[in-house]
Short mmCIF file of C-alpha atoms in Angstrom, two decimals:
data_model
loop_
_atom_site.label_atom_id
_atom_site.label_comp_id
_atom_site.label_asym_id
_atom_site.label_seq_id
_atom_site.Cartn_x
_atom_site.Cartn_y
_atom_site.Cartn_z
CA MET A 69 -0.24 -0.03 -0.08
CA LYS A 70 2.83 2.43 1.04
CA SER A 71 4.72 1.53 -2.24
CA ARG A 72 1.44 2.26 -4.21
CA LYS A 73 1.21 5.64 -2.64
CA ASN A 74 4.97 6.56 -3.17
CA LEU A 75 4.52 5.53 -6.86
CA LEU A 76 1.41 7.88 -7.25
CA LEU A 77 3.09 10.70 -5.55
CA THR A 78 6.26 10.39 -7.51
CA ILE A 79 4.05 10.55 -10.65
CA PHE A 80 2.30 13.59 -9.40
CA PHE A 81 5.55 15.18 -8.43
CA ILE A 82 6.98 14.69 -11.95
CA GLY A 83 3.84 16.35 -13.30
CA MET A 84 4.10 19.45 -10.75
CA ILE A 85 8.09 19.67 -11.95
CA LEU A 86 6.72 20.11 -15.63
CA VAL A 87 4.44 22.98 -14.19
CA HIS A 88 7.35 24.75 -12.57
CA LEU A 89 9.45 24.47 -15.79
CA VAL A 90 6.49 26.47 -17.58
CA PRO A 91 8.29 29.84 -17.23
CA LEU A 92 10.97 28.61 -19.58
CA TYR A 93 8.59 27.27 -22.23
CA PHE A 94 7.75 29.15 -25.67
CA ASN A 95 6.26 27.86 -28.86
CA LEU A 96 6.78 29.51 -32.16
CA ASN A 97 3.73 27.87 -33.75
CA ILE A 98 1.18 29.60 -31.72
CA TYR A 99 -0.26 32.97 -31.35
CA SER A 100 1.48 34.85 -28.39
CA VAL A 101 4.73 32.81 -28.54
CA PHE A 102 5.81 33.50 -25.07
CA ASN A 103 3.10 34.31 -22.84
CA GLY A 104 0.15 32.55 -24.36
CA ALA A 105 2.22 29.43 -24.69
CA LYS A 106 3.06 29.43 -20.82
CA ILE A 107 -0.63 29.97 -20.20
CA LEU A 108 -1.80 27.15 -22.37
CA ALA A 109 0.91 24.89 -20.82
CA PHE A 110 0.03 25.65 -17.40
CA ILE A 111 -3.57 25.14 -17.83
CA VAL A 112 -3.18 21.91 -19.79
CA LEU A 113 -0.76 20.42 -16.90
CA ILE A 114 -2.80 21.52 -14.10
CA GLU A 115 -6.12 19.73 -15.77
CA LEU A 116 -4.08 16.74 -16.52
CA LEU A 117 -2.97 16.37 -12.83
CA LEU A 118 -6.70 16.89 -11.56
CA PRO A 119 -7.89 13.19 -11.70
CA LEU A 120 -4.76 12.02 -9.98
CA TYR A 121 -5.06 14.70 -7.41
CA ILE A 122 -8.75 13.70 -6.67
CA TYR A 123 -7.72 10.02 -6.33
CA LEU A 124 -4.85 11.02 -3.89
CA ILE A 125 -6.83 13.10 -1.65
CA ALA A 126 -9.74 10.59 -1.67
CA LYS A 127 -7.53 7.68 -0.59
CA TYR A 128 -5.26 9.36 1.68
CA PRO A 129 -6.83 11.87 4.05
CA GLU A 130 -3.52 13.44 5.27
CA LEU A 131 -3.26 14.90 1.87
CA ARG A 132 -6.35 16.92 2.23
CA PRO A 133 -5.98 20.73 2.81
CA ASN A 134 -6.73 22.35 6.26
CA TRP A 135 -9.32 24.85 5.48
CA LYS A 136 -8.09 27.03 8.78
CA ASN A 137 -5.16 27.85 6.42
CA PRO A 138 -5.07 31.63 6.11
CA VAL A 139 -3.77 31.38 2.72
CA LEU A 140 -6.57 29.01 1.45
CA ILE A 141 -9.26 31.18 3.22
CA SER A 142 -7.78 34.35 1.29
CA ALA A 143 -7.69 32.72 -1.87
CA THR A 144 -11.19 31.21 -1.56
CA LEU A 145 -12.53 34.55 -0.67
CA PHE A 146 -10.69 36.17 -3.43
CA LEU A 147 -12.28 33.50 -5.84
CA ILE A 148 -15.79 34.09 -4.52
CA ILE A 149 -15.37 38.00 -5.04
CA LEU A 150 -13.95 37.77 -8.54
CA THR A 151 -16.77 35.25 -9.61
CA ILE A 152 -19.39 37.67 -8.40
CA SER A 153 -17.69 40.45 -10.26
CA THR A 154 -17.25 38.65 -13.27
CA LEU A 155 -20.99 37.72 -13.52
CA LEU A 156 -22.23 41.08 -12.70
CA GLY A 157 -19.68 42.97 -14.75
CA GLU A 158 -20.05 44.78 -18.35
CA ASP A 159 -18.07 42.27 -20.35
CA TRP A 160 -18.68 38.94 -18.61
CA SER A 161 -17.04 36.76 -21.41
CA ARG A 162 -13.89 38.70 -21.44
CA SER A 163 -13.61 38.54 -17.61
CA LEU A 164 -14.57 34.82 -17.72
CA PHE A 165 -11.78 34.15 -20.46
CA GLY A 166 -9.49 36.80 -20.86
CA ARG A 167 -7.21 36.95 -23.53
CA ILE A 168 -4.63 34.26 -24.40
CA ASP A 169 -1.66 36.82 -24.47
CA ARG A 170 -2.62 38.90 -21.16
CA SER A 171 -5.06 36.79 -19.41
CA SER A 172 -6.27 37.69 -15.92
CA SER A 173 -9.41 35.72 -16.17
CA LEU A 174 -11.60 33.74 -13.82
CA PHE A 175 -10.96 30.59 -15.87
CA LEU A 176 -7.35 31.01 -15.24
CA PHE A 177 -7.74 32.02 -11.71
CA PHE A 178 -9.57 28.82 -11.10
CA HIS A 179 -6.37 26.81 -12.27
CA TYR A 180 -4.17 29.00 -10.10
CA TYR A 181 -6.59 28.09 -7.24
CA THR A 182 -6.31 24.53 -7.92
CA TYR A 183 -2.44 24.84 -8.16
CA ILE A 184 -2.47 25.95 -4.37
CA PHE A 185 -4.26 22.77 -3.39
CA TYR A 186 -1.76 20.71 -5.48
CA LEU A 187 1.20 22.40 -3.55
CA VAL A 188 -0.58 21.69 -0.13
CA ALA A 189 -0.98 17.94 -1.12
CA LEU A 190 2.61 17.59 -2.46
CA PHE A 191 4.36 19.48 0.65
CA SER A 192 2.13 17.43 3.02
CA ALA A 193 3.68 14.29 1.51
CA LYS A 194 7.25 14.87 1.89
CA GLN A 195 9.71 17.73 2.83
CA LYS A 196 11.85 16.92 -0.03
CA TYR A 197 9.37 17.66 -2.49
CA LEU A 198 9.16 21.23 -1.05
CA MET A 199 12.85 21.68 -1.25
CA THR A 200 13.27 20.31 -4.66
CA THR A 201 10.41 22.60 -5.90
CA LEU A 202 11.72 25.85 -4.57
CA THR A 203 15.33 24.82 -6.04
CA LEU A 204 13.76 24.15 -9.31
CA THR A 205 12.07 27.54 -9.39
CA ALA A 206 15.04 29.57 -8.49
CA LEU A 207 17.22 27.69 -11.06
CA CYS A 208 14.64 28.51 -13.76
CA GLY A 209 15.19 31.93 -12.95
CA THR A 210 18.79 31.36 -13.30
CA ILE A 211 18.39 29.96 -16.76
CA GLY A 212 16.22 32.78 -17.84
CA THR A 213 18.66 35.44 -16.70
CA PHE A 214 21.43 33.57 -18.64
CA VAL A 215 19.19 34.06 -21.77
CA GLY A 216 18.48 37.55 -21.15
CA MET A 217 22.27 38.19 -20.39
CA LEU A 218 23.07 36.77 -23.74
CA GLU A 219 20.30 38.99 -25.25
CA HIS A 220 21.57 41.96 -23.41
CA THR A 221 25.29 41.53 -24.64
CA ARG A 222 23.96 41.04 -28.03
CA VAL A 223 25.46 37.45 -28.21
CA ILE A 224 21.99 36.68 -29.39
CA ASP A 225 19.53 38.45 -31.26
CA ALA A 226 17.05 40.69 -29.14
CA ILE A 227 13.62 38.99 -28.57
CA PHE A 228 11.93 42.07 -27.62
CA ALA A 229 11.94 45.02 -30.22
CA ASP A 230 13.48 47.27 -27.55
CA SER A 231 16.89 45.81 -27.76
CA ASP A 232 18.23 47.71 -24.70
CA ARG A 233 16.15 45.70 -22.36
CA ALA A 234 16.38 42.07 -21.74
CA SER A 235 13.04 40.00 -22.10
CA SER A 236 14.47 36.30 -22.19
CA LEU A 237 11.81 33.87 -22.76
CA PHE A 238 8.92 35.95 -21.64
CA GLY A 239 8.73 38.55 -24.68
CA ASN A 240 8.35 41.28 -22.43
CA PRO A 241 10.96 43.12 -20.25
CA LEU A 242 8.34 43.85 -17.56
CA PHE A 243 6.98 40.32 -17.12
CA PHE A 244 10.50 38.90 -17.22
CA ALA A 245 11.56 41.27 -14.08
CA ALA A 246 8.23 40.50 -12.24
CA PHE A 247 9.17 36.71 -12.49
CA LEU A 248 12.55 37.15 -11.40
CA VAL A 249 11.53 38.68 -8.05
CA VAL A 250 10.18 35.21 -6.81
CA PRO A 251 13.59 33.30 -7.71
CA LEU A 252 15.74 35.94 -6.14
CA PHE A 253 14.01 35.69 -2.70
CA LEU A 254 13.82 31.99 -2.85
CA SER A 255 17.74 32.01 -3.43
CA LEU A 256 18.13 34.00 -0.37
CA PHE A 257 15.71 31.51 1.65
CA LEU A 258 17.79 28.59 0.12
CA ALA A 259 20.87 30.25 1.43
CA THR A 260 19.50 30.28 5.09
CA GLN A 261 18.52 26.68 4.52
CA ASN A 262 21.88 25.33 3.69
CA ARG A 263 24.06 27.10 6.31
CA LYS A 264 25.83 24.16 7.02
CA ASN A 265 26.94 23.73 3.56
CA LYS A 266 29.27 26.66 2.77
CA ILE A 267 29.45 25.99 -0.88
CA LEU A 268 25.68 25.83 -1.36
CA THR A 269 25.37 29.13 0.99
CA TYR A 270 27.64 30.94 -1.30
CA PHE A 271 26.09 29.64 -4.34
CA TRP A 272 22.69 30.83 -3.44
CA HIS A 273 23.97 34.18 -2.27
CA ALA A 274 25.64 34.42 -5.70
CA ASN A 275 22.57 33.27 -7.36
CA ALA A 276 20.44 36.15 -5.74
CA LEU A 277 23.01 38.60 -6.74
CA TYR A 278 22.86 37.17 -10.58
CA LEU A 279 19.13 37.46 -10.43
CA PHE A 280 19.32 40.89 -9.38
CA TYR A 281 21.32 41.50 -12.34
CA GLY A 282 18.80 40.06 -14.62
CA ILE A 283 16.03 42.37 -12.91
CA TRP A 284 18.60 45.39 -13.59
CA ILE A 285 19.19 44.61 -17.38
CA THR A 286 15.16 44.53 -17.90
CA SER A 287 15.17 48.29 -16.90
CA GLY A 288 11.84 47.05 -15.03
CA THR A 289 11.44 49.97 -12.33
CA GLY A 290 8.51 48.37 -10.49
CA ALA A 291 10.31 45.01 -9.90
CA LEU A 292 13.53 46.74 -9.01
CA LEU A 293 11.79 48.78 -6.48
CA GLY A 294 9.86 45.73 -5.10
CA VAL A 295 13.08 43.89 -4.45
CA LEU A 296 14.69 46.93 -2.83
CA PHE A 297 11.54 47.51 -0.59
CA GLY A 298 11.30 43.75 0.19
CA LEU A 299 15.27 43.63 1.19
CA GLY A 300 14.83 46.92 3.41
CA LEU A 301 11.86 45.57 5.11
CA TYR A 302 13.72 42.31 5.86
CA LEU A 303 16.80 44.36 7.08
CA LEU A 304 14.60 46.48 9.19
CA LEU A 305 12.70 43.83 10.76
CA LYS A 306 15.92 41.89 11.60
CA LEU A 307 17.23 45.03 13.32
CA LEU A 308 14.31 46.05 15.13
CA ILE A 309 13.27 42.38 16.53
CA GLY A 310 15.01 42.32 20.12
CA SER A 311 16.37 45.87 19.76
CA SER A 312 16.32 48.43 22.53
CA LYS A 313 13.99 51.60 22.37
CA LYS A 314 16.94 53.97 21.46
CA LYS A 315 17.81 51.79 18.53
CA VAL A 316 14.23 51.66 17.27
CA PHE A 317 13.81 55.45 17.33
CA VAL A 318 17.17 55.95 15.66
CA THR A 319 16.20 53.29 12.87
CA LEU A 320 12.61 54.98 12.46
CA GLY A 321 14.28 58.52 12.33
CA ILE A 322 16.65 57.37 9.62
CA LEU A 323 13.92 55.88 7.70
CA GLY A 324 12.03 59.03 8.00
CA LEU A 325 14.86 61.16 6.62
CA LEU A 326 15.08 58.70 3.51
CA PHE A 327 11.33 58.78 2.95
CA VAL A 328 11.53 62.98 2.92
CA SER A 329 14.73 62.81 0.70
CA ILE A 330 12.99 60.27 -1.80
CA SER A 331 9.89 62.32 -1.87
CA GLY A 332 11.88 65.59 -2.44
CA ILE A 333 13.89 63.87 -5.43
CA THR A 334 10.63 62.53 -7.09
CA TYR A 335 8.71 65.93 -6.62
CA SER A 336 11.84 67.76 -8.20
CA LYS A 337 12.05 65.33 -10.99
CA LEU A 338 8.31 65.58 -11.90
CA ASN A 339 8.50 69.58 -12.24
CA LEU A 340 5.01 70.20 -11.44
CA SER A 341 5.41 73.77 -11.98
CA GLN A 342 6.04 73.47 -15.80
CA HIS A 343 2.96 71.13 -16.22
CA ASP A 344 -0.80 71.89 -16.20
CA SER A 345 -1.41 68.34 -14.31
CA PHE A 346 0.25 65.70 -12.53
CA ARG A 347 -0.61 63.18 -15.21
CA SER A 348 1.37 65.36 -17.88
CA ALA A 349 4.19 65.62 -15.54
CA LEU A 350 4.18 61.91 -15.00
CA ILE A 351 4.16 61.01 -18.58
CA ASP A 352 7.23 63.02 -19.01
CA LEU A 353 9.05 61.15 -16.47
CA SER A 354 7.57 57.36 -17.31
CA TYR A 355 5.10 56.31 -19.75
CA SER A 356 4.84 53.01 -18.03
CA ALA A 357 4.00 54.80 -14.64
CA THR A 358 1.44 56.70 -16.46
CA THR A 359 -0.53 53.89 -17.76
CA ARG A 360 -0.53 52.27 -14.43
CA TYR A 361 -1.91 55.61 -13.07
CA ASP A 362 -4.77 55.70 -15.71
CA GLN A 363 -5.72 52.28 -14.80
CA TRP A 364 -5.70 52.88 -11.12
CA GLY A 365 -7.92 55.83 -11.78
CA ALA A 366 -10.43 54.03 -13.64
CA ALA A 367 -10.28 51.26 -11.13
CA LEU A 368 -11.27 53.97 -8.14
CA ARG A 369 -13.95 55.45 -10.23
CA GLY A 370 -15.49 52.13 -10.99
CA PHE A 371 -15.16 51.42 -7.11
CA HIS A 372 -17.05 54.74 -6.27
CA GLU A 373 -19.75 53.93 -8.95
CA ARG A 374 -20.35 50.22 -8.18
CA PRO A 375 -18.36 49.51 -5.11
CA TRP A 376 -20.40 45.95 -4.63
CA LEU A 377 -18.75 44.41 -7.75
#
């Protein structure tokens, strides 16, 4: 009985390995060579694994999810809200199925939701499955960064039209940068998990720096700021936990000065006095930031008009 369970878990684990290799997949024979190919591959793999997952949780109760888990509760609530919003929205078909190149649809989120349960079952079975999955995800970022480096240094032709920005196997520098954030922090985590092995510790720290370089050559401001903020928050918590009140006040004071300085620099770069609106000043500074500003504005107006959606 135990050998049967191990065999089924091994098959399931192999399927999940393929899921975590999806970021490296592209297909020249379909529309949306990079993003569309990844979305389709992810959906197909999740659906292929579903019968095996149902059998595993039906046969082995210890693999079933704990509904008191805050992650599962949050994901479930978000799924319910998204479903209601989809059914009551203006364009329910687009909300339900999205687009193949930039899908944020309810259909795709159902697959993400199922993927969470797959992870819960897999990580509940064996600790090595967890560490192997995290390692594989981090190394996917390393491979992607290597391709991006070759692209950035002109060793291979640029995949994205803007040759000054690396996009690797993602077809879009911003998507590539956003993806690398996860492997970067996973590398730092794996470094802490291998403290007894100095070689692995140095490797994962070096890998994190390499992935930071990958984000840098994408010129992805949002991802770069996210990484810096995450590292800053980590160092702050590490500094403040167990510290004296004097040290806490000094640290908060330094952070306050940094906030004021950054705000002042940003304000000076916007040159609001030379523009008739904040938006016109922002578009001169960053077109990408302006598009997000427009989207957030539309979302806020929609919230005021129909907050129950």
